[in-house]
Amino acid sequence: AGSNRGAANARARSAPAANGAHDVGFALRLTDDAVRQVSLAGDFNGWDASALPMVRDPADGTWRVRVPL
């Protein structure tokens, strides 16, 4: 089960990919340093939390993932 811990600031950006789709980048900054795993889930991946794990940038603590849509 998921957990909502700490405050969050999220954003998404889109850029055309080589195949004509859009490469969408998602970024999430959490204020809770105890968070060890973040995933992106929605209708586009059947709400599968394991399908798109986000990667934490150690420099600024932002979690990121890029998705071709």
PDB file of C-alpha atoms in Angstrom:
ATOM      1  CA  ALA A   1       0.000   0.000   0.000  1.00  0.00           C
ATOM      2  CA  GLY A   2       1.168   3.516  -0.733  1.00  0.00           C
ATOM      3  CA  SER A   3       1.992   6.158   1.792  1.00  0.00           C
ATOM      4  CA  ASN A   4       1.783   9.937   1.650  1.00  0.00           C
ATOM      5  CA  ARG A   5       4.549  11.343   3.834  1.00  0.00           C
ATOM      6  CA  GLY A   6       5.730  14.924   4.091  1.00  0.00           C
ATOM      7  CA  ALA A   7       5.034  17.825   1.786  1.00  0.00           C
ATOM      8  CA  ALA A   8       5.538  17.488  -1.947  1.00  0.00           C
ATOM      9  CA  ASN A   9       6.129  19.719  -4.935  1.00  0.00           C
ATOM     10  CA  ALA A  10       5.507  18.030  -8.307  1.00  0.00           C
ATOM     11  CA  ARG A  11       5.884  19.129 -11.926  1.00  0.00           C
ATOM     12  CA  ALA A  12       5.755  17.630 -15.409  1.00  0.00           C
ATOM     13  CA  ARG A  13       7.423  18.710 -18.659  1.00  0.00           C
ATOM     14  CA  SER A  14       6.911  17.421 -22.180  1.00  0.00           C
ATOM     15  CA  ALA A  15       9.233  17.298 -25.183  1.00  0.00           C
ATOM     16  CA  PRO A  16       8.804  15.639 -28.601  1.00  0.00           C
ATOM     17  CA  ALA A  17      10.562  12.262 -28.810  1.00  0.00           C
ATOM     18  CA  ALA A  18      12.255  10.897 -31.940  1.00  0.00           C
ATOM     19  CA  ASN A  19       9.345   8.523 -32.676  1.00  0.00           C
ATOM     20  CA  GLY A  20       6.739  11.323 -32.692  1.00  0.00           C
ATOM     21  CA  ALA A  21       5.468  10.548 -29.198  1.00  0.00           C
ATOM     22  CA  HIS A  22       6.028  12.936 -26.334  1.00  0.00           C
ATOM     23  CA  ASP A  23       8.710  12.231 -23.774  1.00  0.00           C
ATOM     24  CA  VAL A  24       7.219  13.517 -20.520  1.00  0.00           C
ATOM     25  CA  GLY A  25       9.414  14.093 -17.515  1.00  0.00           C
ATOM     26  CA  PHE A  26       7.957  14.008 -14.019  1.00  0.00           C
ATOM     27  CA  ALA A  27       9.744  15.452 -11.001  1.00  0.00           C
ATOM     28  CA  LEU A  28       8.728  15.291  -7.368  1.00  0.00           C
ATOM     29  CA  ARG A  29      10.422  16.891  -4.398  1.00  0.00           C
ATOM     30  CA  LEU A  30       9.530  15.550  -0.960  1.00  0.00           C
ATOM     31  CA  THR A  31      10.454  17.149   2.336  1.00  0.00           C
ATOM     32  CA  ASP A  32      10.581  13.787   4.151  1.00  0.00           C
ATOM     33  CA  ASP A  33      14.102  12.347   3.820  1.00  0.00           C
ATOM     34  CA  ALA A  34      12.883   8.975   5.133  1.00  0.00           C
ATOM     35  CA  VAL A  35      11.117   8.192   1.822  1.00  0.00           C
ATOM     36  CA  ARG A  36      13.006   5.378   0.090  1.00  0.00           C
ATOM     37  CA  GLN A  37      10.791   4.596  -2.923  1.00  0.00           C
ATOM     38  CA  VAL A  38       8.538   6.653  -5.205  1.00  0.00           C
ATOM     39  CA  SER A  39       6.662   5.432  -8.291  1.00  0.00           C
ATOM     40  CA  LEU A  40       4.496   7.021 -10.952  1.00  0.00           C
ATOM     41  CA  ALA A  41       1.183   5.249 -11.531  1.00  0.00           C
ATOM     42  CA  GLY A  42      -1.960   6.116 -13.476  1.00  0.00           C
ATOM     43  CA  ASP A  43      -4.389   4.963 -16.138  1.00  0.00           C
ATOM     44  CA  PHE A  44      -1.521   4.899 -18.672  1.00  0.00           C
ATOM     45  CA  ASN A  45       0.165   1.978 -16.843  1.00  0.00           C
ATOM     46  CA  GLY A  46      -2.830   0.268 -15.235  1.00  0.00           C
ATOM     47  CA  TRP A  47      -2.030   1.835 -11.839  1.00  0.00           C
ATOM     48  CA  ASP A  48       0.967  -0.511 -11.557  1.00  0.00           C
ATOM     49  CA  ALA A  49       3.208   1.110  -8.933  1.00  0.00           C
ATOM     50  CA  SER A  50       6.125  -1.140  -9.923  1.00  0.00           C
ATOM     51  CA  ALA A  51       6.012  -0.143 -13.623  1.00  0.00           C
ATOM     52  CA  LEU A  52       7.628   3.312 -13.290  1.00  0.00           C
ATOM     53  CA  PRO A  53       9.878   3.667 -10.263  1.00  0.00           C
ATOM     54  CA  MET A  54      11.306   7.163  -9.882  1.00  0.00           C
ATOM     55  CA  VAL A  55      15.017   7.775  -9.272  1.00  0.00           C
ATOM     56  CA  ARG A  56      16.205  10.154  -6.551  1.00  0.00           C
ATOM     57  CA  ASP A  57      18.809  12.741  -7.524  1.00  0.00           C
ATOM     58  CA  PRO A  58      21.243  12.819  -4.586  1.00  0.00           C
ATOM     59  CA  ALA A  59      22.303  16.381  -5.428  1.00  0.00           C
ATOM     60  CA  ASP A  60      18.927  17.984  -4.723  1.00  0.00           C
ATOM     61  CA  GLY A  61      16.683  15.174  -3.443  1.00  0.00           C
ATOM     62  CA  THR A  62      14.273  15.382  -6.386  1.00  0.00           C
ATOM     63  CA  TRP A  63      12.687  12.142  -7.607  1.00  0.00           C
ATOM     64  CA  ARG A  64      12.482  11.905 -11.431  1.00  0.00           C
ATOM     65  CA  VAL A  65      11.200   9.647 -14.202  1.00  0.00           C
ATOM     66  CA  ARG A  66      10.721  10.130 -17.985  1.00  0.00           C
ATOM     67  CA  VAL A  67       7.813   8.460 -19.766  1.00  0.00           C
ATOM     68  CA  PRO A  68       7.164   8.222 -23.525  1.00  0.00           C
ATOM     69  CA  LEU A  69       3.442   8.882 -24.016  1.00  0.00           C
TER      70      LEU A  69
END
